[in-house]
């Protein structure tokens, strides 16, 4: 598919108003997206676990208006929120050619997260995907599709992911579950334009995989992901890194089918540390890990060695640690987290999550 396929050409102009509501999850990448070209096209493929509990719930009420200026208000947890406006304005400007009705209506966007806003958990994936899904439901209400339901659903999800990507790259991986690939590659069905549900075999060891998010630092990040991505331009290790992501994805595909957890741990932890190594070797260089991030990583390594455990960690662009483990090891790992890792979390806070099936219309 090309970008042309996502341009809405005609729609009903008589609809005066309506409302739509979605909840959309966050996701955690196993192979990391870090570096992008123009128009939110990734430099390398990525794959993520869709989460289950960390979600954004968004309702959009739309009302016909005069004039063609983009017009919306955003309420976060019941309060009018001016701080979120510029990001949504940019998002709407980027997607207007694909959803031209955006200029015909005033939108009241009401949104909230199931996780605390000040948790340091990026809400852009769940937040942008929830808005994209709401816009797709509005598109559906304004058009009369005559195609079969299956085709309609497939197009709906693809375009929702396509729009979400233009809001925040990783958001395109939040529409479906349980694993989603984004970025062209030789190993899996994929696209640079939208996330695709992983179609490879999945060993039962990965069913209901667990992710406990240790909140090490709830503060605002010093360097945004967007700035970090841009620092991959001219980065001394960029070419090798992008190639490594392709190789890791091809290896991970075999691991997901075979259930080789030892190799899974190696790929996932290496990806997390490579991501942060890219940050530390950018110019200007920066570091998002905190002392407690390293304490936790060392504890996880010691615990794994001593207990023949399959616990491992991954990181996103921040100091928090995602602890990943099979459901079969849940009891043992939870005891370890409580007795040895919670001490490194800010105010002892952590979130228990697991693989999820994707967004739901409410
Ligand atoms: C480290 O999707 O937040 O979490 O496209 O600029 O909005 P933008 O970036 P964003 O980058 C996320 C990067 C990451 C890795 C990943 O999720 O793959």
Coordinates of C-alpha atoms and ligand atoms in Angstrom, one line a residue:
X1 CA 0.0 0.0 0.0
X2 CA 1.1 3.6 -0.6
X3 CA 0.3 6.9 1.2
X4 CA -2.3 7.5 -1.6
X5 CA -4.4 4.6 -0.4
X6 CA -5.0 6.5 2.9
X7 CA -6.4 9.7 1.4
X8 CA -10.1 10.0 2.1
X9 CA -11.6 11.3 -1.2
X10 CA -15.3 11.7 -0.4
X11 CA -17.4 11.8 2.7
X12 CA -20.9 12.8 3.8
X13 CA -21.1 16.5 4.7
X14 CA -24.5 16.4 6.3
X15 CA -23.5 14.8 9.6
X16 CA -23.8 17.6 12.2
X17 CA -22.2 16.0 15.2
X18 CA -21.3 12.7 16.9
X19 CA -19.1 11.1 19.5
X20 CA -16.6 8.2 19.5
X21 CA -14.5 6.6 22.2
X22 CA -11.5 4.2 22.3
X23 CA -9.0 2.8 24.7
X24 CA -5.6 2.1 23.4
X25 CA -2.6 0.5 25.0
X26 CA 1.1 1.4 25.4
X27 CA 3.7 -1.0 23.9
X28 CA 7.2 -2.0 24.7
X29 CA 9.7 -2.6 21.9
X30 CA 11.9 -5.7 21.9
X31 CA 13.8 -4.5 18.8
X32 CA 14.0 -0.7 19.1
X33 CA 13.0 2.1 16.7
X34 CA 15.7 4.7 17.0
X35 CA 16.4 7.0 14.0
X36 CA 13.9 8.1 11.4
X37 CA 13.7 9.7 7.9
X38 CA 11.3 12.4 6.8
X39 CA 7.6 11.9 7.4
X40 CA 8.1 9.5 10.3
X41 CA 9.6 6.7 8.2
X42 CA 11.8 4.5 10.5
X43 CA 15.4 3.9 9.7
X44 CA 15.1 0.2 10.8
X45 CA 12.4 -2.3 11.6
X46 CA 11.1 -2.7 15.2
X47 CA 8.9 -5.2 17.0
X48 CA 7.0 -4.7 20.2
X49 CA 4.8 -6.4 22.8
X50 CA 1.5 -4.7 23.1
X51 CA 0.7 -4.0 26.7
X52 CA -2.6 -4.7 28.5
X53 CA -2.9 -2.5 31.5
X54 CA -1.1 0.8 30.5
X55 CA -3.8 2.4 28.4
X56 CA -5.1 5.8 27.3
X57 CA -8.9 6.3 27.1
X58 CA -10.0 9.0 24.7
X59 CA -13.5 10.3 23.7
X60 CA -13.9 12.7 20.8
X61 CA -17.1 14.7 20.4
X62 CA -17.3 16.4 17.0
X63 CA -19.5 19.3 16.0
X64 CA -19.9 20.9 12.5
X65 CA -18.4 24.4 12.4
X66 CA -17.9 27.3 10.0
X67 CA -14.5 28.1 8.3
X68 CA -11.7 25.7 7.7
X69 CA -9.3 26.4 10.5
X70 CA -8.3 23.3 12.7
X71 CA -10.2 23.7 15.9
X72 CA -10.1 21.5 19.0
X73 CA -10.0 21.5 22.8
X74 CA -8.2 18.9 24.8
X75 CA -9.2 17.9 28.3
X76 CA -6.8 15.7 30.3
X77 CA -8.3 14.0 33.3
X78 CA -11.2 16.4 33.3
X79 CA -9.1 19.6 33.0
X80 CA -8.7 21.7 30.0
X81 CA -5.0 21.2 29.0
X82 CA -3.2 23.8 27.0
X83 CA 0.2 22.1 27.3
X84 CA -0.9 19.2 25.1
X85 CA -2.3 21.5 22.3
X86 CA 0.8 22.2 20.2
X87 CA 1.6 18.4 19.8
X88 CA -2.0 17.7 18.7
X89 CA -2.0 20.7 16.4
X90 CA 1.1 19.4 14.7
X91 CA -0.4 16.0 14.5
X92 CA -3.6 17.3 12.9
X93 CA -1.7 19.4 10.4
X94 CA 0.3 16.3 9.4
X95 CA -2.7 14.1 8.8
X96 CA -5.2 16.6 7.4
X97 CA -4.8 15.4 3.8
X98 CA -5.7 11.9 4.9
X99 CA -8.7 12.9 7.0
X100 CA -9.9 16.2 5.4
X101 CA -13.0 16.3 7.6
X102 CA -10.7 17.5 10.3
X103 CA -11.2 21.1 9.1
X104 CA -15.1 20.7 9.0
X105 CA -15.6 20.0 12.7
X106 CA -14.7 21.3 16.1
X107 CA -13.3 18.4 18.3
X108 CA -13.6 18.1 22.0
X109 CA -10.9 15.6 23.0
X110 CA -11.3 14.1 26.5
X111 CA -8.5 11.8 27.5
X112 CA -7.1 10.0 30.6
X113 CA -4.5 7.3 31.3
X114 CA -4.8 4.2 33.4
X115 CA -1.2 4.9 34.6
X116 CA -0.2 8.0 36.5
X117 CA 0.8 10.8 34.2
X118 CA 3.9 11.6 36.2
X119 CA 5.1 8.0 36.0
X120 CA 7.7 8.7 33.3
X121 CA 5.9 6.2 31.1
X122 CA 5.6 7.6 27.6
X123 CA 2.0 8.2 26.9
X124 CA 2.5 9.2 23.3
X125 CA 2.1 5.6 21.9
X126 CA -1.2 5.0 23.7
X127 CA -2.4 8.7 23.4
X128 CA -1.7 9.2 19.7
X129 CA -3.1 5.7 18.8
X130 CA -6.3 6.4 20.8
X131 CA -6.8 9.7 18.9
X132 CA -6.0 8.0 15.5
X133 CA -8.6 5.3 16.3
X134 CA -11.3 7.9 17.2
X135 CA -10.6 9.7 13.9
X136 CA -11.0 6.5 12.0
X137 CA -14.4 5.9 13.8
X138 CA -15.4 9.3 12.7
X139 CA -14.3 8.6 9.2
X140 CA -16.4 5.5 9.3
X141 CA -19.4 7.4 10.5
X142 CA -19.0 9.9 7.6
X143 CA -18.5 7.3 4.9
X144 CA -20.7 4.4 3.7
X145 CA -18.3 1.5 3.0
X146 CA -19.7 -1.1 0.8
X147 CA -16.8 -3.5 1.1
X148 CA -16.9 -6.7 3.3
X149 CA -16.5 -6.3 7.0
X150 CA -13.1 -8.1 7.0
X151 CA -11.7 -5.8 4.4
X152 CA -13.1 -2.8 6.2
X153 CA -11.6 -3.9 9.5
X154 CA -8.2 -4.5 7.9
X155 CA -8.2 -1.1 6.2
X156 CA -9.5 0.6 9.4
X157 CA -6.6 -0.9 11.5
X158 CA -4.0 -0.1 8.8
X159 CA -5.1 3.5 8.5
X160 CA -5.4 4.0 12.2
X161 CA -1.8 2.8 12.6
X162 CA -0.8 4.9 9.6
X163 CA -2.3 8.0 11.3
X164 CA -0.9 7.1 14.7
X165 CA 2.6 6.9 13.2
X166 CA 2.3 10.5 12.0
X167 CA 1.6 11.5 15.7
X168 CA 4.4 9.4 17.2
X169 CA 6.3 6.6 15.5
X170 CA 5.9 4.0 18.2
X171 CA 2.2 4.7 18.4
X172 CA 1.6 2.8 15.1
X173 CA 2.5 -0.4 17.1
X174 CA -0.4 0.1 19.6
X175 CA -3.5 -0.7 17.5
X176 CA -3.3 -4.5 17.6
X177 CA -1.7 -7.2 19.7
X178 CA 0.1 -9.2 20.7
X179 CA 3.3 -8.5 18.8
X180 CA 3.5 -5.8 16.1
X181 CA 6.2 -5.2 13.6
X182 CA 6.8 -1.8 12.0
X183 CA 9.4 -1.1 9.3
X184 CA 10.2 -2.9 6.1
X185 CA 12.4 -6.0 6.5
X186 CA 13.1 -9.4 4.9
X187 CA 12.0 -11.6 7.8
X188 CA 8.3 -10.6 8.4
X189 CA 5.3 -9.1 6.6
X190 CA 5.8 -5.4 7.2
X191 CA 5.5 -1.8 6.1
X192 CA 7.3 1.5 6.8
X193 CA 3.8 3.2 6.8
X194 CA 2.0 1.2 9.5
X195 CA 2.4 -1.5 12.1
X196 CA 1.5 -5.1 11.1
X197 CA 0.4 -7.8 13.5
X198 CA 3.3 -10.3 13.8
X199 CA 2.4 -13.2 11.6
X200 CA 5.2 -15.7 12.6
X201 CA 4.8 -18.7 14.9
X202 CA 4.7 -17.9 18.6
X203 CA 5.9 -20.5 21.1
X204 CA 3.6 -21.0 24.1
X205 CA 6.3 -19.8 26.4
X206 CA 5.6 -16.3 25.2
X207 CA 1.8 -16.5 25.8
X208 CA 0.8 -13.9 28.4
X209 CA 4.4 -12.8 28.8
X210 CA 4.8 -10.5 31.8
X211 CA 6.1 -6.9 32.0
X212 CA 6.6 -5.3 35.4
X213 CA 7.6 -1.6 34.9
X214 CA 9.9 -0.3 37.6
X215 CA 9.4 3.4 38.0
X216 CA 12.9 4.6 38.7
X217 CA 12.5 8.2 37.7
X218 CA 9.1 9.9 37.2
X219 CA 10.5 13.2 36.1
X220 CA 10.3 14.8 32.7
X221 CA 13.0 13.4 30.3
X222 CA 16.0 15.8 29.7
X223 CA 16.0 14.8 26.0
X224 CA 12.8 14.0 24.0
X225 CA 12.6 11.0 21.8
X226 CA 12.2 13.2 18.8
X227 CA 15.5 15.0 19.5
X228 CA 17.2 11.6 20.1
X229 CA 16.0 10.2 16.8
X230 CA 17.4 13.3 15.0
X231 CA 20.8 12.7 16.6
X232 CA 21.0 9.4 14.6
X233 CA 21.6 11.6 11.5
X234 CA 25.4 11.5 11.0
X235 CA 25.8 9.3 14.0
X236 CA 29.1 7.4 13.7
X237 CA 27.5 4.0 14.4
X238 CA 24.2 4.6 12.6
X239 CA 24.7 2.3 9.6
X240 CA 25.9 -0.6 11.8
X241 CA 23.0 -0.1 14.2
X242 CA 20.3 -0.1 11.5
X243 CA 21.8 -3.3 10.0
X244 CA 22.0 -4.9 13.5
X245 CA 18.2 -4.3 14.0
X246 CA 17.5 -6.2 10.8
X247 CA 19.7 -9.1 12.0
X248 CA 18.2 -9.1 15.5
X249 CA 14.7 -9.2 14.0
X250 CA 15.5 -12.2 11.9
X251 CA 17.1 -14.0 14.9
X252 CA 14.2 -13.0 17.1
X253 CA 11.7 -14.5 14.6
X254 CA 13.4 -17.9 15.1
X255 CA 13.4 -17.5 18.9
X256 CA 9.7 -16.6 19.0
X257 CA 9.0 -19.8 17.2
X258 CA 11.4 -22.1 19.1
X259 CA 10.9 -20.7 22.6
X260 CA 14.6 -20.4 23.1
X261 CA 14.4 -18.0 26.1
X262 CA 18.2 -17.8 26.6
X263 CA 18.6 -16.3 23.2
X264 CA 15.5 -14.1 23.7
X265 CA 17.1 -12.6 26.8
X266 CA 20.4 -11.9 24.8
X267 CA 18.6 -10.2 21.9
X268 CA 16.3 -8.1 24.1
X269 CA 18.9 -6.9 26.6
X270 CA 21.4 -6.2 23.8
X271 CA 18.8 -4.1 22.0
X272 CA 18.0 -2.1 25.2
X273 CA 21.7 -1.4 25.9
X274 CA 22.4 -0.6 22.2
X275 CA 19.6 2.0 22.3
X276 CA 21.2 3.7 25.3
X277 CA 24.7 3.3 23.7
X278 CA 23.4 5.3 20.7
X279 CA 22.3 8.1 23.1
X280 CA 25.7 8.1 24.8
X281 CA 27.6 8.2 21.5
X282 CA 25.5 10.9 19.9
X283 CA 26.8 14.4 19.5
X284 CA 25.7 16.0 21.7
X285 CA 25.8 12.9 23.9
X286 CA 23.3 12.3 26.6
X287 CA 22.3 9.6 29.2
X288 CA 18.8 8.7 30.3
X289 CA 19.7 5.8 32.6
X290 CA 20.0 6.7 36.3
X291 CA 22.2 5.0 39.0
X292 CA 19.1 3.0 40.1
X293 CA 18.6 1.8 36.5
X294 CA 22.1 0.2 36.7
X295 CA 21.5 -1.2 40.2
X296 CA 18.4 -2.9 38.9
X297 CA 20.1 -4.3 35.8
X298 CA 23.0 -5.7 38.0
X299 CA 20.5 -7.3 40.4
X300 CA 18.6 -8.9 37.5
X301 CA 21.8 -10.4 36.1
X302 CA 22.8 -11.8 39.5
X303 CA 19.4 -13.2 40.1
X304 CA 19.2 -14.8 36.7
X305 CA 22.6 -16.5 37.1
X306 CA 21.9 -17.7 40.6
X307 CA 18.4 -19.0 39.9
X308 CA 18.5 -20.3 36.4
X309 CA 15.7 -17.8 35.7
X310 CA 14.6 -16.3 32.4
X311 CA 14.0 -12.8 33.8
X312 CA 15.4 -10.0 31.6
X313 CA 15.1 -6.3 31.2
X314 CA 14.4 -3.8 28.5
X315 CA 14.5 0.0 28.5
X316 CA 12.7 2.7 26.5
X317 CA 13.9 6.2 26.2
X318 CA 14.1 6.8 29.9
X319 CA 15.4 5.5 33.2
X320 CA 12.5 3.1 34.0
X321 CA 13.1 -0.6 33.7
X322 CA 10.7 -3.0 32.0
X323 CA 11.2 -6.4 33.6
X324 CA 10.1 -9.2 31.2
X325 CA 9.5 -12.8 32.2
X326 CA 7.4 -15.8 31.2
X327 CA 4.1 -16.3 33.0
X328 CA 5.3 -19.6 34.4
X329 CA 8.0 -17.7 36.5
X330 CA 5.6 -15.1 37.8
X331 CA 5.4 -16.1 41.4
X332 CA 9.2 -16.4 41.8
X333 CA 10.0 -13.1 39.9
X334 CA 7.3 -11.1 41.8
X335 CA 8.9 -12.2 45.1
X336 CA 12.3 -11.1 43.8
X337 CA 11.0 -7.8 42.6
X338 CA 9.3 -7.1 45.9
X339 CA 12.3 -8.1 48.0
X340 CA 15.1 -6.7 46.0
X341 CA 14.1 -4.3 43.2
X342 CA 11.3 -2.1 44.7
X343 CA 13.8 -0.4 46.9
X344 CA 15.3 1.2 43.7
X345 CA 11.9 2.6 42.5
X346 CA 10.9 6.2 43.2
X347 CA 8.5 6.0 46.1
X348 CA 8.5 2.2 45.7
X349 CA 6.2 2.5 42.6
X350 CA 5.9 -0.1 39.9
X351 CA 3.2 -1.3 37.5
X352 CA 2.4 -4.9 36.7
X353 CA 1.5 -5.5 33.1
X354 CA 1.5 -8.3 30.5
X355 CA 1.1 -8.8 26.8
X356 CA -2.2 -7.5 25.5
X357 CA -4.5 -7.8 22.4
X358 CA -4.6 -4.2 21.3
X359 CA -7.1 -1.3 21.3
X360 CA -10.8 -1.6 22.0
X361 CA -13.8 0.6 21.0
X362 CA -15.9 1.7 24.0
Ligands
LIG1 C1 13.0 4.3 22.5 O1 7.8 6.9 19.0 O2 8.4 8.3 21.1 O3 10.7 4.0 22.7 O4 8.3 9.1 16.5 O5 9.5 11.0 17.6 O6 7.3 10.3 18.5 P1 8.6 9.9 17.8 O7 9.3 8.9 18.8 P2 8.8 7.7 19.7 O8 10.2 6.9 19.9 C2 10.2 5.8 20.7 C3 11.5 5.2 20.8 C4 11.7 4.1 21.8 C5 11.9 2.7 21.1 C6 10.6 2.1 20.5 O9 9.5 2.3 21.1 O10 10.8 1.4 19.5

